Amino acid sequence: MLDSDALRGRLVTRSPAILLPLIALVLLTATFDAKGTDRKVQVSDFGKTANGISVYRYTLTNDRGVEAAVISYGATLVSLKVPDRDGKIADVVLGYDTLDGYEQGASYFGGSIGRYGNRIAGGQFTLDGKVFQIPTNDGPNSLHGGTIGFNKRIWTAVDRSRSDADVLELSYTSPDEEEGYPGTLKVKVTYTLPAESNELRIDYMATTDKDTVLNLTNHSYFNLTGDASQTILDHQLTLHALKFTPVDSTLIPTGEERAVQGTPFDFTKPTAIGARINQDDEQLKFGKGYDHNWVLEKTDKVGLQPAAEVFDPTSGRVLEILTTEPGIQFYSGNFLDGTAKGKGGQLYAYRTGLALETQHFPDSPNHPKFPSTVLKPRQIYRSTTVLRFSTRK
Ligand code: GLA
């Protein structure tokens, strides 16, 4: 075996001329690295809102064919292109081609959700002895922040790209009492796409000047086939959760944390989403399918933890979700009814996309036993979720 030090020694001592191409190679590599420091998010116009505000589309790319596009309206993830097992790239999230789709849409495609992801019963909660009423927009309850949530606000974007990643930081200041919530809330959502790995990281940060409640998430709908004319019923799902939080008929948690074992809610092993979705089960009936929060394991530990895995057998695409959050809302696209005209004119039909919203539990402000969603002045809210893509045979 030829020892590399010996080889280097021989090259240096015996044939200095051979060093020239080597030096050239080193210089070339250095130039390539330096180019890496110039990573940049690409910006393009995405039209104007009905009120005449300009919206921009930001495209993050990596060196492995992954591309993520985010718009300043709603800090919304509008496109996420990833390879299948043959290297074929396709967009795996639902959305619209134009801004008015996002302005008029009621499905929250790819949106940054706030102030409160999922439902608050009766749109009401008590904080520091004071009752707060927020708009109800989902039967008797408030859903995803109220009438105009963060997904319908204009965010300010800054390119924070580094030598090893494309990074887009979006900021929004929510005034005191916006949608009835207390406190001026300064919130940042940062999307990071590393140059060398196929994962999109979403970091949330927020501060408030008054006690408030907060539960931020992203509402992407995935269809790993890359073809949203197909349902997600054959996708195999794993959830790292032994319990879920059952709901009442308006999808508000009852407060119970119920074992999934022996129920259609057991995704501890990879299971096709469609395998049990139509079973005669009260919880499935309430949700019109899956629309529930699972209690992630090891919630007492800090840091990113595996939460979910989705595998599409046709394309081989695998999505792993890691999060710092204690819960995940798995929603099987039960309210999609073929009326939303999506990208490329595709009408999104029943169960053609699935959402996995990493979050604190729904209606936590009214459930003292659930992990707290209270944010106080001088505290910093932080939350991270990673969408990691790979493929499998
Ligand atoms: C969440 C909710 C669902 C539904 C979707 C958006 O997943 O839990 O009930 O509102 O958002 O349509």
Short mmCIF file of C-alpha atoms and ligand atoms in Angstrom, two decimals:
data_model
loop_
_atom_site.label_atom_id
_atom_site.label_comp_id
_atom_site.label_asym_id
_atom_site.label_seq_id
_atom_site.Cartn_x
_atom_site.Cartn_y
_atom_site.Cartn_z
CA MET A 1 0.00 0.00 0.00
CA LEU A 2 1.27 3.42 -0.91
CA ASP A 3 1.35 5.69 2.11
CA SER A 4 0.16 9.16 1.17
CA ASP A 5 2.87 10.94 3.20
CA ALA A 6 5.47 8.87 1.42
CA LEU A 7 3.85 9.78 -1.88
CA ARG A 8 3.86 13.47 -1.00
CA GLY A 9 7.52 13.20 0.11
CA ARG A 10 8.46 11.55 -3.15
CA LEU A 11 6.67 14.15 -5.20
CA VAL A 12 8.32 17.00 -3.33
CA THR A 13 11.83 15.64 -3.33
CA ARG A 14 11.98 13.94 -6.70
CA SER A 15 9.93 15.93 -9.18
CA PRO A 16 9.19 19.55 -8.23
CA ALA A 17 7.67 20.14 -11.68
CA ILE A 18 4.77 17.91 -10.82
CA LEU A 19 3.92 20.34 -8.03
CA LEU A 20 2.72 23.00 -10.44
CA PRO A 21 -0.50 21.23 -11.46
CA LEU A 22 -1.04 20.38 -7.79
CA ILE A 23 -0.70 24.02 -6.75
CA ALA A 24 -3.09 24.99 -9.57
CA LEU A 25 -5.58 22.43 -8.27
CA VAL A 26 -5.32 23.80 -4.71
CA LEU A 27 -5.86 27.34 -6.01
CA LEU A 28 -8.84 26.22 -8.06
CA THR A 29 -10.40 24.54 -5.05
CA ALA A 30 -9.81 27.70 -3.01
CA THR A 31 -11.54 29.78 -5.70
CA PHE A 32 -14.46 27.35 -5.69
CA ASP A 33 -14.71 27.66 -1.90
CA ALA A 34 -14.57 31.43 -2.13
CA LYS A 35 -17.44 31.26 -4.61
CA GLY A 36 -19.36 29.45 -1.91
CA THR A 37 -19.22 32.56 0.28
CA ASP A 38 -21.17 34.39 -2.43
CA ARG A 39 -24.27 32.28 -1.92
CA LYS A 40 -27.30 34.39 -2.50
CA VAL A 41 -31.05 34.09 -2.36
CA GLN A 42 -32.58 34.94 -5.76
CA VAL A 43 -35.34 37.56 -5.70
CA SER A 44 -38.18 38.08 -8.18
CA ASP A 45 -41.53 39.89 -8.23
CA PHE A 46 -44.60 37.99 -7.09
CA GLY A 47 -47.14 40.69 -7.91
CA LYS A 48 -49.02 43.18 -5.79
CA THR A 49 -51.67 42.58 -3.16
CA ALA A 50 -55.22 43.86 -3.69
CA ASN A 51 -54.06 46.87 -1.61
CA GLY A 52 -51.15 47.53 -3.97
CA ILE A 53 -48.32 46.22 -1.80
CA SER A 54 -45.46 44.58 -3.70
CA VAL A 55 -44.71 40.98 -2.81
CA TYR A 56 -41.45 39.19 -3.62
CA ARG A 57 -40.51 35.59 -4.22
CA TYR A 58 -37.20 34.39 -2.76
CA THR A 59 -35.55 31.25 -4.11
CA LEU A 60 -33.07 29.27 -2.03
CA THR A 61 -31.05 26.62 -3.85
CA ASN A 62 -28.46 24.07 -2.81
CA ASP A 63 -25.78 22.11 -4.67
CA ARG A 64 -27.87 18.92 -4.78
CA GLY A 65 -30.84 20.05 -6.81
CA VAL A 66 -33.09 21.16 -3.94
CA GLU A 67 -34.90 24.46 -4.36
CA ALA A 68 -37.21 26.20 -1.88
CA ALA A 69 -39.23 29.31 -2.73
CA VAL A 70 -40.75 31.61 -0.11
CA ILE A 71 -42.85 34.75 -0.61
CA SER A 72 -42.98 37.83 1.60
CA TYR A 73 -46.78 37.43 1.82
CA GLY A 74 -47.33 35.23 4.86
CA ALA A 75 -43.66 34.13 4.91
CA THR A 76 -45.17 31.34 2.84
CA LEU A 77 -43.27 28.36 1.46
CA VAL A 78 -44.68 28.29 -2.08
CA SER A 79 -42.53 25.60 -3.68
CA LEU A 80 -40.15 22.89 -2.53
CA LYS A 81 -38.39 20.90 -5.22
CA VAL A 82 -36.62 17.68 -4.23
CA PRO A 83 -35.28 14.64 -6.12
CA ASP A 84 -36.95 11.23 -6.26
CA ARG A 85 -35.06 7.91 -6.16
CA ASP A 86 -34.03 8.37 -9.83
CA GLY A 87 -32.88 11.94 -9.27
CA LYS A 88 -36.00 13.39 -10.90
CA ILE A 89 -36.85 16.73 -9.28
CA ALA A 90 -40.46 17.65 -8.47
CA ASP A 91 -42.34 20.13 -6.35
CA VAL A 92 -43.71 18.34 -3.27
CA VAL A 93 -45.86 21.08 -1.70
CA LEU A 94 -49.27 22.41 -2.68
CA GLY A 95 -49.81 26.10 -3.40
CA TYR A 96 -50.91 28.66 -5.95
CA ASP A 97 -49.26 30.15 -9.02
CA THR A 98 -50.26 33.69 -8.18
CA LEU A 99 -50.58 35.99 -5.19
CA ASP A 100 -54.36 36.34 -5.35
CA GLY A 101 -54.59 32.59 -4.72
CA TYR A 102 -52.81 33.10 -1.40
CA GLU A 103 -54.84 36.23 -0.61
CA GLN A 104 -58.18 34.58 -1.25
CA GLY A 105 -57.32 31.01 -0.23
CA ALA A 106 -58.58 29.52 3.01
CA SER A 107 -56.33 26.44 3.11
CA TYR A 108 -53.16 28.02 4.58
CA PHE A 109 -50.95 26.37 1.91
CA GLY A 110 -47.31 26.74 3.07
CA GLY A 111 -48.13 29.68 5.32
CA SER A 112 -46.41 30.78 8.52
CA ILE A 113 -49.14 30.40 11.09
CA GLY A 114 -49.60 32.72 14.06
CA ARG A 115 -50.21 34.02 16.52
CA TYR A 116 -51.77 30.74 17.53
CA GLY A 117 -51.42 27.63 15.40
CA ASN A 118 -54.60 25.55 15.48
CA ARG A 119 -57.70 26.20 17.58
CA ILE A 120 -58.61 28.20 20.66
CA ALA A 121 -62.01 27.20 22.04
CA GLY A 122 -64.63 29.91 21.60
CA GLY A 123 -61.77 32.25 20.63
CA GLN A 124 -61.35 32.93 24.33
CA PHE A 125 -58.67 32.55 26.96
CA THR A 126 -57.73 34.03 30.31
CA LEU A 127 -54.26 35.37 30.97
CA ASP A 128 -53.16 37.02 34.23
CA GLY A 129 -56.83 37.09 35.28
CA LYS A 130 -57.95 38.99 32.18
CA VAL A 131 -60.25 37.49 29.53
CA PHE A 132 -59.20 37.91 25.89
CA GLN A 133 -61.60 37.43 22.98
CA ILE A 134 -60.14 36.75 19.57
CA PRO A 135 -62.12 36.41 16.33
CA THR A 136 -63.80 33.07 15.71
CA ASN A 137 -63.31 31.84 12.16
CA ASP A 138 -63.88 28.08 12.43
CA GLY A 139 -67.38 27.39 13.74
CA PRO A 140 -67.37 28.47 17.37
CA ASN A 141 -63.54 28.53 17.56
CA SER A 142 -60.58 30.61 16.50
CA LEU A 143 -58.25 28.89 14.03
CA HIS A 144 -54.67 29.72 13.02
CA GLY A 145 -54.52 33.24 14.47
CA GLY A 146 -58.00 34.55 13.65
CA THR A 147 -59.41 36.38 10.64
CA ILE A 148 -56.09 37.75 9.37
CA GLY A 149 -53.33 35.52 10.66
CA PHE A 150 -49.59 35.82 10.05
CA ASN A 151 -50.08 33.87 6.80
CA LYS A 152 -51.91 36.92 5.40
CA ARG A 153 -49.47 39.60 6.57
CA ILE A 154 -46.60 41.24 4.70
CA TRP A 155 -43.19 40.23 6.05
CA THR A 156 -39.83 41.94 5.51
CA ALA A 157 -37.14 39.68 4.09
CA VAL A 158 -33.37 39.87 4.50
CA ASP A 159 -30.83 37.61 2.78
CA ARG A 160 -28.63 36.11 5.53
CA SER A 161 -26.90 33.55 3.32
CA ARG A 162 -23.61 32.06 4.56
CA SER A 163 -20.84 30.20 2.77
CA ASP A 164 -22.54 26.90 3.63
CA ALA A 165 -26.22 27.75 3.21
CA ASP A 166 -28.84 29.95 1.58
CA VAL A 167 -30.64 31.73 4.42
CA LEU A 168 -33.74 33.92 4.28
CA GLU A 169 -34.89 35.79 7.39
CA LEU A 170 -38.42 37.23 7.43
CA SER A 171 -39.68 39.61 10.11
CA TYR A 172 -43.07 40.88 11.14
CA THR A 173 -44.18 43.11 14.00
CA SER A 174 -47.67 42.31 15.21
CA PRO A 175 -49.13 45.32 17.04
CA ASP A 176 -50.63 45.08 20.53
CA GLU A 177 -54.20 43.72 20.34
CA GLU A 178 -53.89 42.64 16.71
CA GLU A 179 -56.65 40.02 16.29
CA GLY A 180 -57.32 40.57 19.99
CA TYR A 181 -53.99 39.16 21.22
CA PRO A 182 -52.10 41.11 23.90
CA GLY A 183 -48.61 42.55 23.43
CA THR A 184 -46.55 43.92 20.58
CA LEU A 185 -44.96 40.81 19.15
CA LYS A 186 -41.78 40.91 17.11
CA VAL A 187 -41.43 37.68 15.19
CA LYS A 188 -38.82 36.25 12.84
CA VAL A 189 -39.03 33.16 10.66
CA THR A 190 -35.75 32.01 9.11
CA TYR A 191 -35.54 29.46 6.30
CA THR A 192 -32.12 27.80 5.87
CA LEU A 193 -31.18 25.48 3.01
CA PRO A 194 -27.69 24.03 3.50
CA ALA A 195 -25.54 23.81 0.36
CA GLU A 196 -24.67 20.18 0.94
CA SER A 197 -27.70 18.58 2.56
CA ASN A 198 -31.28 18.17 1.46
CA GLU A 199 -32.97 19.71 4.43
CA LEU A 200 -34.92 22.87 4.94
CA ARG A 201 -34.62 24.29 8.44
CA ILE A 202 -37.25 26.68 9.78
CA ASP A 203 -36.30 28.72 12.87
CA TYR A 204 -38.79 30.88 14.72
CA MET A 205 -37.91 33.63 17.17
CA ALA A 206 -40.21 36.08 18.93
CA THR A 207 -40.37 38.61 21.76
CA THR A 208 -43.28 40.46 23.34
CA ASP A 209 -43.74 43.57 25.50
CA LYS A 210 -46.73 42.12 27.42
CA ASP A 211 -47.65 38.64 28.59
CA THR A 212 -49.19 36.83 25.64
CA VAL A 213 -49.73 33.38 24.10
CA LEU A 214 -47.93 32.15 21.01
CA ASN A 215 -47.87 28.96 18.92
CA LEU A 216 -46.08 29.30 15.57
CA THR A 217 -45.95 26.68 12.86
CA ASN A 218 -45.69 26.17 9.11
CA HIS A 219 -48.69 24.87 7.19
CA SER A 220 -47.17 23.15 4.16
CA TYR A 221 -49.20 20.43 2.50
CA PHE A 222 -46.96 17.67 1.18
CA ASN A 223 -47.59 15.30 -1.66
CA LEU A 224 -44.32 13.40 -2.10
CA THR A 225 -45.35 11.97 -5.47
CA GLY A 226 -44.86 15.48 -6.85
CA ASP A 227 -48.19 14.98 -8.64
CA ALA A 228 -51.07 16.52 -6.73
CA SER A 229 -53.66 14.76 -8.87
CA GLN A 230 -52.86 11.73 -6.69
CA THR A 231 -54.01 11.30 -3.11
CA ILE A 232 -51.62 10.88 -0.18
CA LEU A 233 -53.42 7.75 1.02
CA ASP A 234 -50.56 5.43 -0.03
CA HIS A 235 -47.91 7.54 1.71
CA GLN A 236 -46.55 5.64 4.69
CA LEU A 237 -46.44 7.66 7.87
CA THR A 238 -44.50 7.19 11.08
CA LEU A 239 -45.18 9.41 14.09
CA HIS A 240 -42.85 9.29 17.08
CA ALA A 241 -45.73 9.47 19.49
CA LEU A 242 -47.40 7.06 21.88
CA LYS A 243 -50.32 9.36 22.68
CA PHE A 244 -52.60 11.83 20.92
CA THR A 245 -55.01 14.46 22.18
CA PRO A 246 -58.61 13.43 21.36
CA VAL A 247 -61.02 16.20 20.39
CA ASP A 248 -64.69 17.11 20.63
CA SER A 249 -66.90 17.51 17.57
CA THR A 250 -65.50 21.04 16.97
CA LEU A 251 -61.91 19.71 17.05
CA ILE A 252 -61.04 21.18 20.45
CA PRO A 253 -58.95 18.83 22.66
CA THR A 254 -60.88 17.33 25.54
CA GLY A 255 -57.74 17.55 27.69
CA GLU A 256 -57.14 13.80 27.64
CA GLU A 257 -53.87 12.33 26.36
CA ARG A 258 -54.92 8.95 24.97
CA ALA A 259 -52.66 6.00 24.13
CA VAL A 260 -52.57 5.32 20.38
CA GLN A 261 -52.01 1.61 20.86
CA GLY A 262 -54.80 -0.47 19.32
CA THR A 263 -56.37 2.57 17.60
CA PRO A 264 -56.21 3.96 14.02
CA PHE A 265 -54.00 6.68 15.53
CA ASP A 266 -51.09 4.30 16.07
CA PHE A 267 -48.37 5.36 13.61
CA THR A 268 -45.49 4.12 15.73
CA LYS A 269 -44.63 1.84 12.78
CA PRO A 270 -44.77 2.99 9.13
CA THR A 271 -48.41 2.69 8.06
CA ALA A 272 -50.24 3.77 4.91
CA ILE A 273 -52.35 6.81 5.70
CA GLY A 274 -55.32 5.27 3.93
CA ALA A 275 -55.10 1.92 5.74
CA ARG A 276 -57.48 2.84 8.59
CA ILE A 277 -58.71 6.34 7.71
CA ASN A 278 -62.28 5.21 6.97
CA GLN A 279 -62.70 3.03 10.05
CA ASP A 280 -65.77 3.43 12.18
CA ASP A 281 -64.06 5.54 14.85
CA GLU A 282 -65.55 8.56 16.60
CA GLN A 283 -62.30 10.55 16.51
CA LEU A 284 -61.86 9.93 12.78
CA LYS A 285 -65.45 11.03 12.24
CA PHE A 286 -64.91 14.27 14.17
CA GLY A 287 -61.84 15.02 12.03
CA LYS A 288 -63.37 13.73 8.76
CA GLY A 289 -60.14 11.73 8.75
CA TYR A 290 -56.94 12.61 10.59
CA ASP A 291 -56.90 16.13 12.00
CA HIS A 292 -55.37 15.64 15.43
CA ASN A 293 -52.42 16.53 17.59
CA TRP A 294 -49.96 13.79 18.58
CA VAL A 295 -47.91 14.06 21.77
CA LEU A 296 -44.30 13.64 20.72
CA GLU A 297 -42.07 11.40 22.78
CA LYS A 298 -39.31 12.73 25.07
CA THR A 299 -40.88 16.14 25.38
CA ASP A 300 -38.83 16.72 28.53
CA LYS A 301 -35.59 16.78 26.54
CA VAL A 302 -34.43 19.89 24.77
CA GLY A 303 -33.20 20.10 21.20
CA LEU A 304 -34.34 18.75 17.88
CA GLN A 305 -36.08 15.39 18.05
CA PRO A 306 -37.44 13.12 15.33
CA ALA A 307 -41.19 13.74 15.08
CA ALA A 308 -42.42 12.15 11.86
CA GLU A 309 -41.41 10.34 8.72
CA VAL A 310 -43.34 10.11 5.46
CA PHE A 311 -42.40 7.67 2.68
CA ASP A 312 -43.91 7.64 -0.78
CA PRO A 313 -43.38 4.15 -2.27
CA THR A 314 -43.93 5.33 -5.88
CA SER A 315 -41.22 8.04 -6.00
CA GLY A 316 -39.09 6.71 -3.14
CA ARG A 317 -39.09 10.17 -1.55
CA VAL A 318 -38.73 10.25 2.23
CA LEU A 319 -39.47 13.27 4.42
CA GLU A 320 -38.26 13.22 8.00
CA ILE A 321 -39.45 15.96 10.31
CA LEU A 322 -37.44 16.95 13.37
CA THR A 323 -38.62 19.54 15.83
CA THR A 324 -38.12 21.19 19.20
CA GLU A 325 -41.92 21.32 19.63
CA PRO A 326 -43.87 18.96 21.93
CA GLY A 327 -46.65 18.16 19.44
CA ILE A 328 -47.50 17.61 15.80
CA GLN A 329 -50.84 18.12 14.06
CA PHE A 330 -51.33 15.54 11.35
CA TYR A 331 -54.04 16.72 8.96
CA SER A 332 -54.88 14.45 6.02
CA GLY A 333 -56.27 17.16 3.73
CA ASN A 334 -59.90 16.34 4.56
CA PHE A 335 -61.17 19.82 3.72
CA LEU A 336 -59.65 19.85 0.24
CA ASP A 337 -62.63 19.47 -2.06
CA GLY A 338 -61.39 20.14 -5.57
CA THR A 339 -62.31 23.82 -5.53
CA ALA A 340 -58.85 25.24 -4.77
CA LYS A 341 -57.16 25.87 -8.13
CA GLY A 342 -53.52 25.22 -7.41
CA LYS A 343 -50.21 25.36 -9.24
CA GLY A 344 -50.39 24.52 -12.93
CA GLY A 345 -54.20 24.77 -12.78
CA GLN A 346 -54.45 21.59 -10.68
CA LEU A 347 -57.67 21.40 -8.68
CA TYR A 348 -56.68 20.04 -5.29
CA ALA A 349 -59.06 17.22 -4.47
CA TYR A 350 -59.89 15.44 -1.20
CA ARG A 351 -56.77 14.17 0.56
CA THR A 352 -54.26 15.13 -2.12
CA GLY A 353 -51.98 16.80 0.42
CA LEU A 354 -51.07 16.21 4.05
CA ALA A 355 -49.93 18.68 6.67
CA LEU A 356 -47.64 17.88 9.59
CA GLU A 357 -47.68 20.99 11.74
CA THR A 358 -45.09 20.95 14.52
CA GLN A 359 -46.57 22.90 17.40
CA HIS A 360 -47.67 23.20 21.01
CA PHE A 361 -51.02 21.53 21.57
CA PRO A 362 -54.25 23.13 20.30
CA ASP A 363 -56.17 25.22 22.82
CA SER A 364 -53.30 25.11 25.34
CA PRO A 365 -54.27 28.49 26.88
CA ASN A 366 -57.40 26.72 28.17
CA HIS A 367 -55.59 23.55 29.31
CA PRO A 368 -53.20 24.27 32.19
CA LYS A 369 -51.92 20.67 32.02
CA PHE A 370 -50.68 21.04 28.43
CA PRO A 371 -47.16 22.49 27.89
CA SER A 372 -47.47 26.25 28.31
CA THR A 373 -47.76 28.63 25.33
CA VAL A 374 -47.37 31.77 27.45
CA LEU A 375 -44.64 34.19 26.39
CA LYS A 376 -43.58 36.97 28.73
CA PRO A 377 -41.53 40.13 28.21
CA ARG A 378 -37.79 39.44 28.48
CA GLN A 379 -38.32 35.84 27.38
CA ILE A 380 -37.29 34.77 23.91
CA TYR A 381 -39.54 32.36 22.05
CA ARG A 382 -37.52 29.91 19.97
CA SER A 383 -38.70 26.97 17.94
CA THR A 384 -37.04 24.95 15.18
CA THR A 385 -38.33 22.43 12.68
CA VAL A 386 -36.25 20.61 10.05
CA LEU A 387 -37.68 19.00 6.91
CA ARG A 388 -35.09 16.41 5.84
CA PHE A 389 -35.45 14.76 2.43
CA SER A 390 -33.90 11.54 1.17
CA THR A 391 -34.94 8.60 -0.97
CA ARG A 392 -35.38 4.88 -0.50
CA LYS A 393 -35.82 1.87 -2.79
C1 GLA B 1 -55.26 22.54 10.45
C2 GLA B 1 -56.54 22.26 11.13
C3 GLA B 1 -57.49 21.71 10.14
C4 GLA B 1 -57.69 22.64 8.99
C5 GLA B 1 -56.38 22.98 8.38
C6 GLA B 1 -56.55 24.02 7.32
O1 GLA B 1 -54.62 21.40 10.09
O2 GLA B 1 -56.39 21.41 12.22
O3 GLA B 1 -58.71 21.45 10.77
O4 GLA B 1 -58.28 23.83 9.44
O5 GLA B 1 -55.47 23.42 9.35
O6 GLA B 1 -57.60 23.77 6.45
#
